PDB file of C-alpha atoms and ligand atoms in Angstrom:
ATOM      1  CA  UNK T 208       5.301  27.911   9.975  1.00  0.00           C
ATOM      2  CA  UNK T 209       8.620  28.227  11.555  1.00  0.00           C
ATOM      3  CA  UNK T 210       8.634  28.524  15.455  1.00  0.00           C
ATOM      4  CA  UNK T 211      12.125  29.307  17.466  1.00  0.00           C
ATOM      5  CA  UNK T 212      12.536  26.020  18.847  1.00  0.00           C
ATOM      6  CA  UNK T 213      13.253  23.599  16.168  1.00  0.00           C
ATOM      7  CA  UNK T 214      11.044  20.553  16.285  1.00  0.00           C
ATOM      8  CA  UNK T 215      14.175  18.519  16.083  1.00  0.00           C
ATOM      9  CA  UNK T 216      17.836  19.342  16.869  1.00  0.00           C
ATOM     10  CA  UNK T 217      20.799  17.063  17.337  1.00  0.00           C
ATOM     11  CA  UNK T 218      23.929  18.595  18.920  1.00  0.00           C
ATOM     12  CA  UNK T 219      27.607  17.085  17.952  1.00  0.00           C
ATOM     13  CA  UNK T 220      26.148  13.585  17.782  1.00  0.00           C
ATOM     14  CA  UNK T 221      29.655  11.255  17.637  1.00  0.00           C
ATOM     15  CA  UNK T 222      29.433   7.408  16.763  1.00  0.00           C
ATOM     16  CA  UNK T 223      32.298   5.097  16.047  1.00  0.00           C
ATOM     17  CA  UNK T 224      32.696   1.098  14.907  1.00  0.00           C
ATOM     18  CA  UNK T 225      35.931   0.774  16.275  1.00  0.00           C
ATOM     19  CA  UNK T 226      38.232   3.290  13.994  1.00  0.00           C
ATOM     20  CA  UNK T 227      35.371   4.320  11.909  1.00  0.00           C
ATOM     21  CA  UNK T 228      33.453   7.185  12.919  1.00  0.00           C
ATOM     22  CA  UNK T 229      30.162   6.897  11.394  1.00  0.00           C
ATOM     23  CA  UNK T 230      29.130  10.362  12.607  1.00  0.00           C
ATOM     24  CA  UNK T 231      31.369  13.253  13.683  1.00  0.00           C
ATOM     25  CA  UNK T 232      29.721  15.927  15.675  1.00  0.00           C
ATOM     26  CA  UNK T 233      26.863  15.671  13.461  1.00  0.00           C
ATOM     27  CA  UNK T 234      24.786  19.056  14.775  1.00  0.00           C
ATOM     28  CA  UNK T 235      21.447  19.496  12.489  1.00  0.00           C
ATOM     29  CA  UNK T 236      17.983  21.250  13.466  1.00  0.00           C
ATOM     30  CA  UNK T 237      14.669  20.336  11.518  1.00  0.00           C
ATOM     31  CA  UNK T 238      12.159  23.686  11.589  1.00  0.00           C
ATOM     32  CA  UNK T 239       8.369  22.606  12.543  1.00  0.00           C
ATOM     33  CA  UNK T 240       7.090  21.837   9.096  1.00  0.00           C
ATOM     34  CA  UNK T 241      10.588  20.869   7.856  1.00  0.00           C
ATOM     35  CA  UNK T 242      10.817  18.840   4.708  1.00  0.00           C
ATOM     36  CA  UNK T 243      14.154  18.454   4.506  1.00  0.00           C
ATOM     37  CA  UNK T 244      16.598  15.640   2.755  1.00  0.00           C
ATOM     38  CA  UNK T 245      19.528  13.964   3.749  1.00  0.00           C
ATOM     39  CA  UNK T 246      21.641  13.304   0.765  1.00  0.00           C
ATOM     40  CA  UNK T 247      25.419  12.018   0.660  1.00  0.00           C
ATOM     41  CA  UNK T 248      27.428   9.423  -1.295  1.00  0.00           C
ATOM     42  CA  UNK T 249      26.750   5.624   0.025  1.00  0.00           C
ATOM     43  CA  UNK T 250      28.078   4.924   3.061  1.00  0.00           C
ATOM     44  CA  UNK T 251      28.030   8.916   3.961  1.00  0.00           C
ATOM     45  CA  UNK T 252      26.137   7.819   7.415  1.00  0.00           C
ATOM     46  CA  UNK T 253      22.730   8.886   6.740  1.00  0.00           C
ATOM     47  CA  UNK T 254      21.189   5.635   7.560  1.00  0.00           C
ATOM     48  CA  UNK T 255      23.054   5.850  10.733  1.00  0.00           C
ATOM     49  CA  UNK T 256      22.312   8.923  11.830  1.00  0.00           C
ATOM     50  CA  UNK T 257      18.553   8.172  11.423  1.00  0.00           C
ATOM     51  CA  UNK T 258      19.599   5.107  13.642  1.00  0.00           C
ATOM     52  CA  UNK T 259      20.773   7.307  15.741  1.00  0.00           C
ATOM     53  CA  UNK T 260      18.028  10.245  16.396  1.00  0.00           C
ATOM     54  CA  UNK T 261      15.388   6.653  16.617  1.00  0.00           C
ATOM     55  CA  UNK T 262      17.441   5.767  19.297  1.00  0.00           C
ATOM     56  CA  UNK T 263      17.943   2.282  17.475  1.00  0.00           C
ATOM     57  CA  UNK T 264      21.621   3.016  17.644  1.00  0.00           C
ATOM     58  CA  UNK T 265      23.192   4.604  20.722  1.00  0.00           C
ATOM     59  CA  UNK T 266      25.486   7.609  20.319  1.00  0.00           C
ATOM     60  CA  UNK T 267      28.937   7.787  21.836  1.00  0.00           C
ATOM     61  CA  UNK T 268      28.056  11.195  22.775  1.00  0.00           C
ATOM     62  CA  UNK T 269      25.973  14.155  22.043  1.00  0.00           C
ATOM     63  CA  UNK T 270      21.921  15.447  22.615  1.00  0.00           C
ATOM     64  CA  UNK T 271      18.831  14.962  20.843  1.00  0.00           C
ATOM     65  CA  UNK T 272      16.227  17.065  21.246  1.00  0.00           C
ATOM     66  CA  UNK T 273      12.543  16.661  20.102  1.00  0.00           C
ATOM     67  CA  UNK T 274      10.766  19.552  20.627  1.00  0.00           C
ATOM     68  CA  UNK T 275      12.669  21.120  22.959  1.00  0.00           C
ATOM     69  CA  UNK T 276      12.416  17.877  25.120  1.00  0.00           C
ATOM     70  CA  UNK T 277      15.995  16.086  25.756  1.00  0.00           C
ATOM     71  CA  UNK T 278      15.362  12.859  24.093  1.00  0.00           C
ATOM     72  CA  UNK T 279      19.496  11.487  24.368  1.00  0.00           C
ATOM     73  CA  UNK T 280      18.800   9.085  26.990  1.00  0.00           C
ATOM     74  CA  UNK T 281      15.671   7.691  26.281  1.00  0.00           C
ATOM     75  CA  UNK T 282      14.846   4.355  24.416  1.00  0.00           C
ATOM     76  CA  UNK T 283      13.079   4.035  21.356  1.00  0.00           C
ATOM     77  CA  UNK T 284       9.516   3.127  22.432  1.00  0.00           C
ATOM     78  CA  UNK T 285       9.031   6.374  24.342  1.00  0.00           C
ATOM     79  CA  UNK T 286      10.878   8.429  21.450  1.00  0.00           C
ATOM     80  CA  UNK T 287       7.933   7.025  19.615  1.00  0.00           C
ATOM     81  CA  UNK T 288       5.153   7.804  22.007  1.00  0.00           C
ATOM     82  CA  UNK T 289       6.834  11.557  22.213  1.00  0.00           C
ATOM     83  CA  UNK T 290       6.640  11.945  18.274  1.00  0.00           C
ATOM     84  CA  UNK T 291       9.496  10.706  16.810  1.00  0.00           C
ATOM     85  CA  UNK T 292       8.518   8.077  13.860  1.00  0.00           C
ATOM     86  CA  UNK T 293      10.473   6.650  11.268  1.00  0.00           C
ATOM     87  CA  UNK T 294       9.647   3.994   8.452  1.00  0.00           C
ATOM     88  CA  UNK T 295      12.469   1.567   6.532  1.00  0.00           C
ATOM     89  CA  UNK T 296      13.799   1.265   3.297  1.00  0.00           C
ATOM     90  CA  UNK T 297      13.024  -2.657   2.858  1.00  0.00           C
ATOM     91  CA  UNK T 298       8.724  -3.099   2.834  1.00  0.00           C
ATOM     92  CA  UNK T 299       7.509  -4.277   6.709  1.00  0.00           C
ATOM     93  CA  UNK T 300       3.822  -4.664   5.765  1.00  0.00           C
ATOM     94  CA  UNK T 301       1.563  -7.758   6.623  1.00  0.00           C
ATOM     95  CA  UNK T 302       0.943  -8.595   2.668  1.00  0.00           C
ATOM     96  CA  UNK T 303      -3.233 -10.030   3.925  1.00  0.00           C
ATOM     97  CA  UNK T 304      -4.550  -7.241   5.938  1.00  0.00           C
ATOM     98  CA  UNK T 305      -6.498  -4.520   3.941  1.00  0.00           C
ATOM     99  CA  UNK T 306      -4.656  -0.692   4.673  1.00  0.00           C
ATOM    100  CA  UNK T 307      -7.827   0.158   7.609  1.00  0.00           C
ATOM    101  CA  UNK T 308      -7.197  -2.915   9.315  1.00  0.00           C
ATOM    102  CA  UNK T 309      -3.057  -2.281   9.398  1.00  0.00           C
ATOM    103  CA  UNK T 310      -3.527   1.330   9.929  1.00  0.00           C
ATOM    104  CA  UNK T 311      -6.586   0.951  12.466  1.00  0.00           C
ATOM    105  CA  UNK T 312      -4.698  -1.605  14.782  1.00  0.00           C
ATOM    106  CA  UNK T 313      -1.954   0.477  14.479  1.00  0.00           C
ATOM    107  CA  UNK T 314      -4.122   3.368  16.136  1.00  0.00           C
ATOM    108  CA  UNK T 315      -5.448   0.774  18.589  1.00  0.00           C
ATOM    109  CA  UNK T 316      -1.525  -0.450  19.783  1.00  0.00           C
ATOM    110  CA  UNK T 317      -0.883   3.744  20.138  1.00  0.00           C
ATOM    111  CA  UNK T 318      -3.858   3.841  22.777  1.00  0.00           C
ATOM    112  CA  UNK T 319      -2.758   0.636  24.695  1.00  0.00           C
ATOM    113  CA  UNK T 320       0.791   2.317  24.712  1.00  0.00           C
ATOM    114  CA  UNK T 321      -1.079   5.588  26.004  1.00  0.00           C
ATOM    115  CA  UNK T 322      -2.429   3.595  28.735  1.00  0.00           C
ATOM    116  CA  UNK T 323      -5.533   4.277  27.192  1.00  0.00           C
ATOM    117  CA  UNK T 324      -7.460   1.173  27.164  1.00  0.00           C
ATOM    118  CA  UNK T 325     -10.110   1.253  24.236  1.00  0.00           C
ATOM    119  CA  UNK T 326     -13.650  -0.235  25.152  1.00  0.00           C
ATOM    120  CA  UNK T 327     -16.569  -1.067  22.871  1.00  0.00           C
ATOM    121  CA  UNK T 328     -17.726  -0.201  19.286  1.00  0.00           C
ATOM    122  CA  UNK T 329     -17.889   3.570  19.823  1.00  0.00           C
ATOM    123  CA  UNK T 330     -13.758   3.674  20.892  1.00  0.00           C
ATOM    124  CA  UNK T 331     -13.099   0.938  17.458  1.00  0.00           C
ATOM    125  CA  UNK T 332     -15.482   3.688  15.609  1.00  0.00           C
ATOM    126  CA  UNK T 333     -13.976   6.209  16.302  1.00  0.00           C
ATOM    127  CA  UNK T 334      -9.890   4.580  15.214  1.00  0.00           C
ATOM    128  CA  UNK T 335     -11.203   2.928  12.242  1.00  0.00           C
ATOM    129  CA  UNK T 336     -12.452   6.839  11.663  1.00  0.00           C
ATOM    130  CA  UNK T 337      -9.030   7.929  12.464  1.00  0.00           C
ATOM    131  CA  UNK T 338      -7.847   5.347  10.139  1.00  0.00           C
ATOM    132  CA  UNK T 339      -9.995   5.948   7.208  1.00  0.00           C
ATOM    133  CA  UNK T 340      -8.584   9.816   7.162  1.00  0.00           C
ATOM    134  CA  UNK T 341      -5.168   9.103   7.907  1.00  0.00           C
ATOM    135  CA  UNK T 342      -5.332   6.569   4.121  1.00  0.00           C
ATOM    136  CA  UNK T 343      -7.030   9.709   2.671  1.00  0.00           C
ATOM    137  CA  UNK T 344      -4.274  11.487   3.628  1.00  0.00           C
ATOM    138  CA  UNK T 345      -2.330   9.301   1.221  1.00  0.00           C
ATOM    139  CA  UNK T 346      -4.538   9.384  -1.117  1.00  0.00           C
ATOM    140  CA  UNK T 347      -5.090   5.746   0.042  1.00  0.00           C
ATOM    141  CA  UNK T 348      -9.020   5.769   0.934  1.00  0.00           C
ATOM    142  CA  UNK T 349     -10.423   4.339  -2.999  1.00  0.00           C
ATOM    143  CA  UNK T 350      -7.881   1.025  -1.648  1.00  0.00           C
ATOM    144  CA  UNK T 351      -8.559   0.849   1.650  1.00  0.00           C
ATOM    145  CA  UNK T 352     -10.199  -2.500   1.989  1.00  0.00           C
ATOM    146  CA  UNK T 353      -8.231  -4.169  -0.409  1.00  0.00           C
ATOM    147  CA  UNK T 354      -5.646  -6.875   0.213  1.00  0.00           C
ATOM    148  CA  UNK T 355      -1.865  -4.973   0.491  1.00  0.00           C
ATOM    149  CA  UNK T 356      -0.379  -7.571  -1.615  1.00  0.00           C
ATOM    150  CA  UNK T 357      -2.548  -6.411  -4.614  1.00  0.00           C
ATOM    151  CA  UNK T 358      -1.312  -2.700  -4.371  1.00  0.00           C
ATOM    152  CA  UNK T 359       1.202  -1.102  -6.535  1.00  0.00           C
ATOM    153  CA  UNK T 360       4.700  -1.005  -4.571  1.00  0.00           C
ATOM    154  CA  UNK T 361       3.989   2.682  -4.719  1.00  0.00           C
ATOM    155  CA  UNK T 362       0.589   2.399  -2.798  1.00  0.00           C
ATOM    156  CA  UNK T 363       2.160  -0.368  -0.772  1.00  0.00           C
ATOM    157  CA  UNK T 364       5.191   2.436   0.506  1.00  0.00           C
ATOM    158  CA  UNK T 365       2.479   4.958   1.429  1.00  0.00           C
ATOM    159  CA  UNK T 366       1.134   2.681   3.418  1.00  0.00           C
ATOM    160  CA  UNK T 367       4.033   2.546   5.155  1.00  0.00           C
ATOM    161  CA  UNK T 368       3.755   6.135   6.225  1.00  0.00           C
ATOM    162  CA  UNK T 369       0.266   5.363   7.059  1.00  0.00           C
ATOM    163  CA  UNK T 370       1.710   3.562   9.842  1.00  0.00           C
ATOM    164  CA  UNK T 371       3.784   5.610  10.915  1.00  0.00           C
ATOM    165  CA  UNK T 372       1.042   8.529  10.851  1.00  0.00           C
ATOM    166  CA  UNK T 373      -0.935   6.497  13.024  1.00  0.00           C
ATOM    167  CA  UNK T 374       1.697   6.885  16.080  1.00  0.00           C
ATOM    168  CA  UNK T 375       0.488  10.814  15.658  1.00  0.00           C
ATOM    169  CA  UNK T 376       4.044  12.246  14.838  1.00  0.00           C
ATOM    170  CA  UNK T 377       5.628  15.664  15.048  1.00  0.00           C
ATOM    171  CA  UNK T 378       8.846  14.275  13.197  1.00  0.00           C
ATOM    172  CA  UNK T 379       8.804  11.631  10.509  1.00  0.00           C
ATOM    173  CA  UNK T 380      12.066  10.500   9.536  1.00  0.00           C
ATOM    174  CA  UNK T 381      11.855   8.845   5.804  1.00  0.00           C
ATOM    175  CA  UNK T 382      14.748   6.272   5.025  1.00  0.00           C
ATOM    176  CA  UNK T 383      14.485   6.560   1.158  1.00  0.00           C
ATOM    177  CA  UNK T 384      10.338   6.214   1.228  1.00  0.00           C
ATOM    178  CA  UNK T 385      10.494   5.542  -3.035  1.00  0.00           C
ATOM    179  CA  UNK T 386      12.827   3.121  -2.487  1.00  0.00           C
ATOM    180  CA  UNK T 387      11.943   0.243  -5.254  1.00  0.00           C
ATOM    181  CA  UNK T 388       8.943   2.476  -6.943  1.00  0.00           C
ATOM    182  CA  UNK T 389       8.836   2.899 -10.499  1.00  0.00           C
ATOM    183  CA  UNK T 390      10.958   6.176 -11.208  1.00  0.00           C
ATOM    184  CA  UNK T 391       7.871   7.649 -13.388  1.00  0.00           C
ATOM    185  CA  UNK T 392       5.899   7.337  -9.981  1.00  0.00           C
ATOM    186  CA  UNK T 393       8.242   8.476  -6.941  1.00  0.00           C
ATOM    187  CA  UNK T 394       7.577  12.266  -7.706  1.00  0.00           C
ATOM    188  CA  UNK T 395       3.982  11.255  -6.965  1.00  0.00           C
ATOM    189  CA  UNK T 396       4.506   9.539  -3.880  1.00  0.00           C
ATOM    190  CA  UNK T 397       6.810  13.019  -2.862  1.00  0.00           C
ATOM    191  CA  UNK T 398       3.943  15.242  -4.083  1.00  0.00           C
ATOM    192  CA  UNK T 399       1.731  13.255  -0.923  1.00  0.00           C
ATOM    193  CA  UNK T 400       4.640  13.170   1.221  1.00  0.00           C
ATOM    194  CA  UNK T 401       5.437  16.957   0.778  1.00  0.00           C
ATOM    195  CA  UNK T 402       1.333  17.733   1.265  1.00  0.00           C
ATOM    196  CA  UNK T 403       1.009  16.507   4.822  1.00  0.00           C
ATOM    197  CA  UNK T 404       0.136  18.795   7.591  1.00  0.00           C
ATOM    198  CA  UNK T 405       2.380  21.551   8.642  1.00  0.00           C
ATOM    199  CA  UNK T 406       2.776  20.265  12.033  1.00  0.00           C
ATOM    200  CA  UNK T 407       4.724  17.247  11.337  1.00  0.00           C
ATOM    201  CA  UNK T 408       8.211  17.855  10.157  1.00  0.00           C
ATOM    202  CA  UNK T 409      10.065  15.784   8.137  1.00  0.00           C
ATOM    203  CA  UNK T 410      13.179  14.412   7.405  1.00  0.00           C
ATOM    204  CA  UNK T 411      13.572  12.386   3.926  1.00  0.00           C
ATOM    205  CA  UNK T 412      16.717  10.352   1.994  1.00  0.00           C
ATOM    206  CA  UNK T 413      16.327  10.496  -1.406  1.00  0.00           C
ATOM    207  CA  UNK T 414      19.181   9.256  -3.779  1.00  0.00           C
ATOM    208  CA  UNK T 415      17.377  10.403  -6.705  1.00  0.00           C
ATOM    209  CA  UNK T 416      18.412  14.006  -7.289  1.00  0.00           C
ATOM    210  CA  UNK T 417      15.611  15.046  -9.180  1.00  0.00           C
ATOM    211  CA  UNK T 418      13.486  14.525  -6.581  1.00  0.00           C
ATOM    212  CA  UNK T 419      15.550  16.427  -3.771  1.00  0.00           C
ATOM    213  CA  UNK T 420      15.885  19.710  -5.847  1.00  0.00           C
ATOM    214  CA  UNK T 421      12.154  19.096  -6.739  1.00  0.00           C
ATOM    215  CA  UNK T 422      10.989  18.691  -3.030  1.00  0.00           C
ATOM    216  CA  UNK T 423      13.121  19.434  -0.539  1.00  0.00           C
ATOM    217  CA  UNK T 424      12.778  22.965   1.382  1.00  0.00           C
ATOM    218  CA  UNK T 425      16.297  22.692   2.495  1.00  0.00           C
ATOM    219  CA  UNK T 426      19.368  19.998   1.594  1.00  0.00           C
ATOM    220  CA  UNK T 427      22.058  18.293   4.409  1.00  0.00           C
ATOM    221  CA  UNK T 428      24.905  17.278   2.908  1.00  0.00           C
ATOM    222  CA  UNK T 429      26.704  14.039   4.707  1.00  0.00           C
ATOM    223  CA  UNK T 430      30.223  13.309   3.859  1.00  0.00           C
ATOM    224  CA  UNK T 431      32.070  10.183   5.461  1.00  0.00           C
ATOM    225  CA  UNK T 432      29.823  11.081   8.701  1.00  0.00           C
ATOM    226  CA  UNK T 433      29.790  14.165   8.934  1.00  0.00           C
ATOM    227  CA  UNK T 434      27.770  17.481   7.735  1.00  0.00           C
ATOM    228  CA  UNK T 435      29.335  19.010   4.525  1.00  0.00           C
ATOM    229  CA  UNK T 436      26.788  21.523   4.004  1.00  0.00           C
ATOM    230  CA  UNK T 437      23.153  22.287   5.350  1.00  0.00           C
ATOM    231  CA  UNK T 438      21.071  24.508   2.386  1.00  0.00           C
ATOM    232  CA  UNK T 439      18.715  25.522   0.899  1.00  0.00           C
ATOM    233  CA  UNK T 440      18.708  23.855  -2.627  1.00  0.00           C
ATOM    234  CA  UNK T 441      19.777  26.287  -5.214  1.00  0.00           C
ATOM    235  CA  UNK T 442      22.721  26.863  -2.509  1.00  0.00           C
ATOM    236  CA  UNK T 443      23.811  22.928  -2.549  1.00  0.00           C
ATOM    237  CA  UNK T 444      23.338  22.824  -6.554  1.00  0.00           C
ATOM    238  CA  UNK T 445      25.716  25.349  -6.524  1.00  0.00           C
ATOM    239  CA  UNK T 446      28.801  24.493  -4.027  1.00  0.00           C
ATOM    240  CA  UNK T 447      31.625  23.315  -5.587  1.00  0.00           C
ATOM    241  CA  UNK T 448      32.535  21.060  -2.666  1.00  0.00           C
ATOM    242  CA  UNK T 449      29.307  18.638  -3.038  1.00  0.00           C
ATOM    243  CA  UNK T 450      29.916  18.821  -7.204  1.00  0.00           C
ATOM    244  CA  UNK T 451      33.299  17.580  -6.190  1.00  0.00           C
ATOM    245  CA  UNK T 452      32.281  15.235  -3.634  1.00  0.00           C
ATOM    246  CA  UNK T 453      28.829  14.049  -4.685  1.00  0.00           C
ATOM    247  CA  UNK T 454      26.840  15.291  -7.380  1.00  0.00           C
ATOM    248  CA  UNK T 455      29.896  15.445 -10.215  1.00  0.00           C
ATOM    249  CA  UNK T 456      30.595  12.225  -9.375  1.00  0.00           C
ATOM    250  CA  UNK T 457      27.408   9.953 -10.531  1.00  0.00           C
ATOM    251  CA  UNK T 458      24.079  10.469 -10.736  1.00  0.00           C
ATOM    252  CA  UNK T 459      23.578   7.556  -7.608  1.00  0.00           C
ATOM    253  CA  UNK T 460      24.068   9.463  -4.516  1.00  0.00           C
TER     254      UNK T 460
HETATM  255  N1  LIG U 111      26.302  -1.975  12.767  1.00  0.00           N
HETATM  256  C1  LIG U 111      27.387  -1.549  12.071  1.00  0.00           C
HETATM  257  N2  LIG U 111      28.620  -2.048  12.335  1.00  0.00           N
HETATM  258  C2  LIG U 111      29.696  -1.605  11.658  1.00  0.00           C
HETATM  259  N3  LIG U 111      29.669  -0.663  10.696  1.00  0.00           N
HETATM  260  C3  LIG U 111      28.478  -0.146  10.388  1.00  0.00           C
HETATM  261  C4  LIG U 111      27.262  -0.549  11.050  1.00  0.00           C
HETATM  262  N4  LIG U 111      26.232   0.153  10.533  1.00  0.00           N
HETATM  263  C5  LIG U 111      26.772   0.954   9.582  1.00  0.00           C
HETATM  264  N5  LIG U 111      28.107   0.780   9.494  1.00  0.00           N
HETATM  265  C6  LIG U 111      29.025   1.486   8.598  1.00  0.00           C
HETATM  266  O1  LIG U 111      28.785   2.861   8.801  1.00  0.00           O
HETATM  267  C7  LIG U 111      28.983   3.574   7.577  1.00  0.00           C
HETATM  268  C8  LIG U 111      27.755   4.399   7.291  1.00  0.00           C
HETATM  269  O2  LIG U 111      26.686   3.536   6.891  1.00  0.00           O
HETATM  270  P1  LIG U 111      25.229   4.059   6.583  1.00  0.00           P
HETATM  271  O3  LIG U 111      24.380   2.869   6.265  1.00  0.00           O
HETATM  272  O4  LIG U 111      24.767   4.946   7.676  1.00  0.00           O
HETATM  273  O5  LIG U 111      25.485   4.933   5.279  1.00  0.00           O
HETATM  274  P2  LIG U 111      24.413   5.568   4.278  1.00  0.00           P
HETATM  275  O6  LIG U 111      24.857   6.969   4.021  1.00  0.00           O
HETATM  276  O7  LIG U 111      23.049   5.394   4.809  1.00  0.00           O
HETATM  277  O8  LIG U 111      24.651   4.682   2.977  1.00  0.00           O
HETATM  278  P3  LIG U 111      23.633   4.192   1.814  1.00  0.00           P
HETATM  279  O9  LIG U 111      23.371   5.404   0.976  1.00  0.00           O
HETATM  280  O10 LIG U 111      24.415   3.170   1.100  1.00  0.00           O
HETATM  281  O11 LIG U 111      22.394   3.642   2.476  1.00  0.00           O
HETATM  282  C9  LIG U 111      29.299   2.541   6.508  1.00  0.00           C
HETATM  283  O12 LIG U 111      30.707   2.492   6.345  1.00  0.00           O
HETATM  284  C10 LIG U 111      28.767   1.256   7.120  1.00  0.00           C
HETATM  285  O13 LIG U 111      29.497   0.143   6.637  1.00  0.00           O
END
């Protein structure tokens, strides 16, 4: 369901490296229950602006708004505890802890943030509860107590998001979540992605074009930093300026 007040809206967010602007008024607004993708050639800036909206990179100028809440000044951590997650393309798991254990102290470290301080069985029941339906979210809960080294990569990457469900987000921001799966098994690990609850609105790159026009509700074009285009897909397939720029060009984005 789409409310007025986006659950995520950047406003003419500029970043340079010297004489390269990475990002040039980059304005873009993610509707609660958003899954949208951020597509562009390599080296477009879509990494960066993720950087960016985490706060992992600091803007030159320009607002970020999370939920109506002005987000442009404040630094990562309490982006985080306001509901603003993001996960990596390279794997960050600890390969010996079974998926409960990573996701449960996960759920424990968002408590202590809270200033909550967790006492006693009940308080570990009741994350390790938490934990167990966050995995069967992900269709994780028949692997739950095994090792994460033992997983399939594409298991392993949902674990990932796991994780970053455990921080309770209203925006998850997904820097190329299939990265290194099996291509027979990243529509899979979309189908899960694009299944999650309503209220948390993401935000995915995806180089694999299939898998955009297959799951994303609505397409942002990036070109050399900035927005070329913000659509729905049949509206992207369609422009002549991303066939030109983009998808004529190779099938790699
Ligand atoms: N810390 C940095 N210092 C200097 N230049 C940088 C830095 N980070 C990124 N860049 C440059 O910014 C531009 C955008 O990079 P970015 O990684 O955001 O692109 P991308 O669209 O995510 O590319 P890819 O699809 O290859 O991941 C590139 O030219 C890159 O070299």
């Amino acid at each position: 369901m789409e409310t007025q007040q986006p659950a995520l809206r950047t406003e003419a967010l500029c970043k340079s490296f010297g004489s390269l602007k990475v990002a040039r008024d980059v304005t873009i607004e993610l509707p609660r229950g958003a899954r949208h993708a951020l597509i562009g050639p390599n080296g477009a800036g879509k990494t960066t602006l993720i950087n960016l909206i985490t706060g992992e990179m600091r803007a030159d100028s320009g607002r970020i708004a999370l939920d109506g809440r002005d987000i442009t000044q404040d630094p990562t951590m309490a982006r985080v505890r306001y509901g603003l997650t993001r996960t990596f393309q390279i794997n960050t798991l600890f390969p010996d802890l079974a998926p409960i254990e990573a996701v449960t102290l996960a759920i424990c470290e968002r408590e202590r943030l809270a200033g909550q301080f967790w006492k006693g069985l009940t308080a570990h029941r009741e994350a390790i509860d938490e934990g167990f339906e966050i995995l069967r979210q992900l269709q994780l809960a028949e692997v739950a107590i095994r090792p994460t080294r033992t997983l399939p990569y594409g298991q392993q990457r949902l674990l990932e998001i796991a994780l970053a469900l455990a921080t309770r987000p209203k925006v998850l921001l997904l820097d190329e979540p299939a990265a290194g799966v099996p291509k027979g098994e990243s529509a899979a690990l979309f189908s899960v992605i694009a299944a999650l609850p309503d209220d948390i609105s993401v935000l995915f790159i995806e180089h694999d074009m299939d898998i955009v026009f297959s799951f994303a509700t609505r397409i942002i074009v990036m070109v050399s930093g900035g927005v070329l285009l913000e659509a729905e897909p049949a509206v992207v397939r369609s422009d002549p300026r991303v066939r030109e720029v983009y998808l004529g060009r190779a099938s790699h984005a």
